[in-house]
mmCIF file of C-alpha atoms in Angstrom:
data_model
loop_
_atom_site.group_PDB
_atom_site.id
_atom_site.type_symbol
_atom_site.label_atom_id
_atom_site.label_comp_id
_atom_site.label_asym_id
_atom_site.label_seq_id
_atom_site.Cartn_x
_atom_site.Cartn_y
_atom_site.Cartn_z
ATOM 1 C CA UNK P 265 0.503 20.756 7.688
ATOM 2 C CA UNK P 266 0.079 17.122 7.429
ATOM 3 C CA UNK P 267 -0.077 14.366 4.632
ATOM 4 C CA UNK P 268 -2.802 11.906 4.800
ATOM 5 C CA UNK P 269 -2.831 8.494 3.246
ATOM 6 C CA UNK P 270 -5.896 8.188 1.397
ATOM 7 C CA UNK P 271 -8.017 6.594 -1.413
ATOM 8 C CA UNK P 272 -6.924 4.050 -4.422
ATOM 9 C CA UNK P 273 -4.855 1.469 -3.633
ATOM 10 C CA UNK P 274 -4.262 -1.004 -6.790
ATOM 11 C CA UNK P 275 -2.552 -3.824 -4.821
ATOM 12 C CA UNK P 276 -0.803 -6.261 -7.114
ATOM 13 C CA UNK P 277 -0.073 -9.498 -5.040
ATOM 14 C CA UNK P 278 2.591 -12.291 -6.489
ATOM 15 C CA UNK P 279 3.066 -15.159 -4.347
ATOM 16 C CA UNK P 280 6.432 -16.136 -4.788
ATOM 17 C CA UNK P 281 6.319 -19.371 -2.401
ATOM 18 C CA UNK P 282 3.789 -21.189 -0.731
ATOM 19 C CA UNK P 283 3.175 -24.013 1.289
ATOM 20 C CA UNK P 284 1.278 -26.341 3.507
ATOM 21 C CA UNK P 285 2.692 -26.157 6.849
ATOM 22 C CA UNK P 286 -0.349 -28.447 7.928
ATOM 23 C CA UNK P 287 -3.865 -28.817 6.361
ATOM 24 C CA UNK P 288 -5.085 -25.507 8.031
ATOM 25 C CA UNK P 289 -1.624 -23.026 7.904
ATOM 26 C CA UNK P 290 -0.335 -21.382 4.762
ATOM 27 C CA UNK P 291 2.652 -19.441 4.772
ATOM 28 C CA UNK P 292 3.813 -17.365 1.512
ATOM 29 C CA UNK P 293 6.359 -14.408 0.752
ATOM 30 C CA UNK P 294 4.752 -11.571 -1.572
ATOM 31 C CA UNK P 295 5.724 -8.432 -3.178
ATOM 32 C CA UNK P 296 3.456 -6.380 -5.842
ATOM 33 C CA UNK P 297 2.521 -2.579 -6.561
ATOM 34 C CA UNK P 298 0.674 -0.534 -5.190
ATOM 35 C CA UNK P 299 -0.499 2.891 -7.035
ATOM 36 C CA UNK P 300 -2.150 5.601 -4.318
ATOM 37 C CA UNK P 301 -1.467 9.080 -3.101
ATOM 38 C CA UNK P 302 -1.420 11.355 -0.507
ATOM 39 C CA UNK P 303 -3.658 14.619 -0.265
ATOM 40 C CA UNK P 304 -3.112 17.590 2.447
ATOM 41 C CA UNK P 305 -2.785 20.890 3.236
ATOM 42 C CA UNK P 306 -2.073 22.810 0.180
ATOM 43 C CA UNK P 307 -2.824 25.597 -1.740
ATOM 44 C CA UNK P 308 -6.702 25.264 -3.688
ATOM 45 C CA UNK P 309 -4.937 25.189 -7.201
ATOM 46 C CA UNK P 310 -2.627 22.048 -6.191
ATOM 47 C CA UNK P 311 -2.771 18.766 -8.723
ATOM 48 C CA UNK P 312 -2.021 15.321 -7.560
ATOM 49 C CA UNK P 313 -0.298 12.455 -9.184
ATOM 50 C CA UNK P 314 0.151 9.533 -7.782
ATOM 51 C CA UNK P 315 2.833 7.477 -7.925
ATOM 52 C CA UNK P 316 3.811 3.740 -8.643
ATOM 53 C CA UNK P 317 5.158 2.193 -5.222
ATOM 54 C CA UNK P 318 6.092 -1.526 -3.826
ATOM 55 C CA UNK P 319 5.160 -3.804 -1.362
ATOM 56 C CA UNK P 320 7.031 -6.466 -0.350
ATOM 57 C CA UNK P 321 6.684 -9.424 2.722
ATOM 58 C CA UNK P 322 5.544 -12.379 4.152
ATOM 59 C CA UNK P 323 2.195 -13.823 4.924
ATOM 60 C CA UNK P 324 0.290 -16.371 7.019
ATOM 61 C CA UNK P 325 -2.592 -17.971 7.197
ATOM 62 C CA UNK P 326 -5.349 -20.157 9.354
ATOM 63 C CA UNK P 327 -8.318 -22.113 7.253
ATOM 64 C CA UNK P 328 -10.979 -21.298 9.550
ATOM 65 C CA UNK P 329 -12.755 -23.254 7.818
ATOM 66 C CA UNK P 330 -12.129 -25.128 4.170
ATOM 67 C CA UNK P 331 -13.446 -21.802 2.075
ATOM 68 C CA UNK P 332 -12.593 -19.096 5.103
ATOM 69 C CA UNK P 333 -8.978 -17.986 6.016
ATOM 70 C CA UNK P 334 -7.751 -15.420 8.818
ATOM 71 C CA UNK P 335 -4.525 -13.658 7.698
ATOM 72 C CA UNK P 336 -1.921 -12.146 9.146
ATOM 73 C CA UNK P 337 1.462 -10.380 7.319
ATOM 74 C CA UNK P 338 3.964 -8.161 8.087
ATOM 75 C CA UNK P 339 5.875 -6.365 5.091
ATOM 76 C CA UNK P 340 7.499 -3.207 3.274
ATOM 77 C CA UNK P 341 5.554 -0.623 1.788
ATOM 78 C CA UNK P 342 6.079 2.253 -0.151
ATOM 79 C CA UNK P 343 4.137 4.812 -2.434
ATOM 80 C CA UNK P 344 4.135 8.613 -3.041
ATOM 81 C CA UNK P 345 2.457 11.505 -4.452
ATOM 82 C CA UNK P 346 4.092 14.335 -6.895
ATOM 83 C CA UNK P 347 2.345 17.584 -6.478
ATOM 84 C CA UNK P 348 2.145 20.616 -8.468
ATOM 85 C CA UNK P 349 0.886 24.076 -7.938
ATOM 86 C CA UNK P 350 0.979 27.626 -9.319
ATOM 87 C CA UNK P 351 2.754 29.863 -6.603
ATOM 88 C CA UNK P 352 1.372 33.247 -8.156
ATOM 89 C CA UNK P 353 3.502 34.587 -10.516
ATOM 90 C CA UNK P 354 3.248 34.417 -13.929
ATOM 91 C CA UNK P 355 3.949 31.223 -15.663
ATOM 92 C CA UNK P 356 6.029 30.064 -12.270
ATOM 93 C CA UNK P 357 4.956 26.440 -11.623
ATOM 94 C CA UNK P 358 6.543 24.752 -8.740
ATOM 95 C CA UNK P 359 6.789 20.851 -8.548
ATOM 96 C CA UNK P 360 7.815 18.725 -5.766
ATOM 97 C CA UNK P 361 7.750 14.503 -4.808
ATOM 98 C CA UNK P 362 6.683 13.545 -1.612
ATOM 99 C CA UNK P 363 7.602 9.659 -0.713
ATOM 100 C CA UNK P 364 6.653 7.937 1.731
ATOM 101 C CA UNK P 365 7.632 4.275 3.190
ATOM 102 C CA UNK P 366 5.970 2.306 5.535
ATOM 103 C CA UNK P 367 6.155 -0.906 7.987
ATOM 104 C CA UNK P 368 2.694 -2.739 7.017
ATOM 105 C CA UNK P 369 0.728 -5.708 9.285
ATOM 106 C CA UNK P 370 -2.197 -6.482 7.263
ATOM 107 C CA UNK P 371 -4.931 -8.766 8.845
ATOM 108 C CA UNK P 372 -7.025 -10.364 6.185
ATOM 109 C CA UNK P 373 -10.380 -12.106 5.984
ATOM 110 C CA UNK P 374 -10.462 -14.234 2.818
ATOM 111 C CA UNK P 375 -13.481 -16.254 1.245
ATOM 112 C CA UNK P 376 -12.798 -18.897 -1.371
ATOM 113 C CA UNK P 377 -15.343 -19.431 -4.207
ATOM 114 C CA UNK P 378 -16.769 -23.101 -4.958
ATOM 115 C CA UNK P 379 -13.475 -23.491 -7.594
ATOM 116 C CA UNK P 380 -10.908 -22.441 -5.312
ATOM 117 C CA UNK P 381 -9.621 -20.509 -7.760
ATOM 118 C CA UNK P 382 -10.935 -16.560 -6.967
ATOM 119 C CA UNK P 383 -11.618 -15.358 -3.883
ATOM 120 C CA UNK P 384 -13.012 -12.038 -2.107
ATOM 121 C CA UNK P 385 -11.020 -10.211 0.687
ATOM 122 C CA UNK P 386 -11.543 -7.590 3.293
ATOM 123 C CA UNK P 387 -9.853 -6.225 5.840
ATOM 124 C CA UNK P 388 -7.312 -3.760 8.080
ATOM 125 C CA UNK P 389 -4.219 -2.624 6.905
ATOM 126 C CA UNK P 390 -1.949 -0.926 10.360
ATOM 127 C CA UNK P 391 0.903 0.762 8.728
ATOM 128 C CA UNK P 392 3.878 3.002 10.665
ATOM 129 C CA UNK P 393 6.071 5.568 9.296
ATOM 130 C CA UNK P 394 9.290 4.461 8.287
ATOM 131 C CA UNK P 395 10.596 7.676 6.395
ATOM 132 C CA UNK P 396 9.004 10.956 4.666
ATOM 133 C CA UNK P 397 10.669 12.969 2.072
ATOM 134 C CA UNK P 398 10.119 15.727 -0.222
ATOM 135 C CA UNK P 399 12.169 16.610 -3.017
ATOM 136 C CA UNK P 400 11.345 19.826 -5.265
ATOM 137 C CA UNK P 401 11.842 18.731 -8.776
ATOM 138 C CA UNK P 402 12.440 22.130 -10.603
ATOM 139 C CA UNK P 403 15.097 23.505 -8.364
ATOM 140 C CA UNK P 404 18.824 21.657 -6.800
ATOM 141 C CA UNK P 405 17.582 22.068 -3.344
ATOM 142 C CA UNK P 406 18.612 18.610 -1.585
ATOM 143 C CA UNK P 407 15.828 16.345 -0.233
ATOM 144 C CA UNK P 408 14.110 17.089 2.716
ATOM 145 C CA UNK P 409 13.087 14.771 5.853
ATOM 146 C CA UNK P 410 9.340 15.606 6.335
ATOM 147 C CA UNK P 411 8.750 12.448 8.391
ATOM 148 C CA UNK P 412 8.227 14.729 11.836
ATOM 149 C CA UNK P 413 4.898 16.508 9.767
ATOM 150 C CA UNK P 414 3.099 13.591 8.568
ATOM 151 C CA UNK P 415 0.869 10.454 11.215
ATOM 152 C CA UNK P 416 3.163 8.186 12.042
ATOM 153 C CA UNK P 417 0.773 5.142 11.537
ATOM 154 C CA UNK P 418 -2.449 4.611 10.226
ATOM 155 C CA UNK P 419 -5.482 2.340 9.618
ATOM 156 C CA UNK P 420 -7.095 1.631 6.732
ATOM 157 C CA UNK P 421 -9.752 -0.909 5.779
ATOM 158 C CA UNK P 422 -9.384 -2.387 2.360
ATOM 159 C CA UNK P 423 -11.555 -4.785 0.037
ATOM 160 C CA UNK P 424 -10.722 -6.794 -2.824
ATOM 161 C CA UNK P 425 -11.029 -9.768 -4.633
ATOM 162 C CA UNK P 426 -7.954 -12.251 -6.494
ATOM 163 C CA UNK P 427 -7.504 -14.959 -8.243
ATOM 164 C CA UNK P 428 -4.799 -18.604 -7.486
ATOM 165 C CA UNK P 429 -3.225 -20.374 -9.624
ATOM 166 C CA UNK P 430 -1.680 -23.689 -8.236
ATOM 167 C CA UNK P 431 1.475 -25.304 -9.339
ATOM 168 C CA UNK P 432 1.038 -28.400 -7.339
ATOM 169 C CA UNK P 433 1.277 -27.199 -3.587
ATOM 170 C CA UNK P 434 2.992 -23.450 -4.656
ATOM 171 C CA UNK P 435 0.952 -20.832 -5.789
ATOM 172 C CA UNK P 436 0.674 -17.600 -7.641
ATOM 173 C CA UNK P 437 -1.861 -15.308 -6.749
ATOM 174 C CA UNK P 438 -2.772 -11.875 -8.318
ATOM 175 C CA UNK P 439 -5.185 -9.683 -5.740
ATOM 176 C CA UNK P 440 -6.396 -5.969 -6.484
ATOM 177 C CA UNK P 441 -7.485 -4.458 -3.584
ATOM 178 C CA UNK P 442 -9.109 -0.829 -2.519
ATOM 179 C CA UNK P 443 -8.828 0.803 0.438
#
């Protein structure tokens, strides 16, 4: 049985520094939420929730030209899923967290509007397995290491669109992204 990464991904982007290394390179740290979940093999009456999780790293990029950048990051990333399912006896409901944390190296395509100010972004987010674990939240059993059932990487292709807001050569920017 395997856990697959899939869907909704509300990406939350706050650039905490950023600079002009030269006219072309920008480098920035960034951290947000992100707010998927995870789907698999389960029984037919299962429910999903997904949970709230973090992201958190650095980022770098080329002006390809003056409204075009190429991206590259590398960061922390973490999210989960709580599931819930009747197991077949009467009014027995069992309930268990799955969380899941990854290493991510996004590669982004950005395009600046005429102000600068918004932009539109696309593309391929490689991410490997750091840790798995399930913990079933009606009974004391301890937490489980599930890492050796789920992929340990995957590839996703995201879109998205954000907005800047300069403070001289710093910036904050707020992105939401789906993938």
């Amino acid at each position: 049985k395997h856990f697959v990464f899939t869907g909704l991904l509300a990406f939350f982007v706050l650039t905490l520094f950023s600079g002009n290394i030269s006219a072309q390179f920008v480098f920035g740290l960034n951290g947000g939420l992100t707010y998927n979940g995870l789907t698999g093999d389960v029984p037919e009456d299962a429910s999903y929730k997904r949970k709230i999780g973090f992201t958190a790293g650095a980022h770098f990029e080329y002006s390809i030209t003056k409204d075009i950048l190429l991206g590259l990051g590398a960061g922390y990333y973490s999210t989960g899923t709580t599931v819930t399912y009747d197991v077949g006896e009467k009014e027995t409901l069992d309930s268990f967290d799955v969380s899941v944390s990854y290493i991510n190296i996004p590669l982004t395509f950005k395009v600046l509007t005429g102000s600068k100010s918004t932009y539109f972004t696309s593309g391929f987010d490689y991410k490997y397995l750091l840790s798995a674990d399930l913990k079933y939240l009606e009974t004391s059993e301890p937490e489980k290491d599930i890492k050796e059932r789920m992929q340990n990487y995957e590839l996703a292709v995201f879109a998205g669109f954000g907005g800047l807001i300069s403070f001289g050569k710093p910036k904050i920017g707020l992105e939401l992204r789906y993938s």
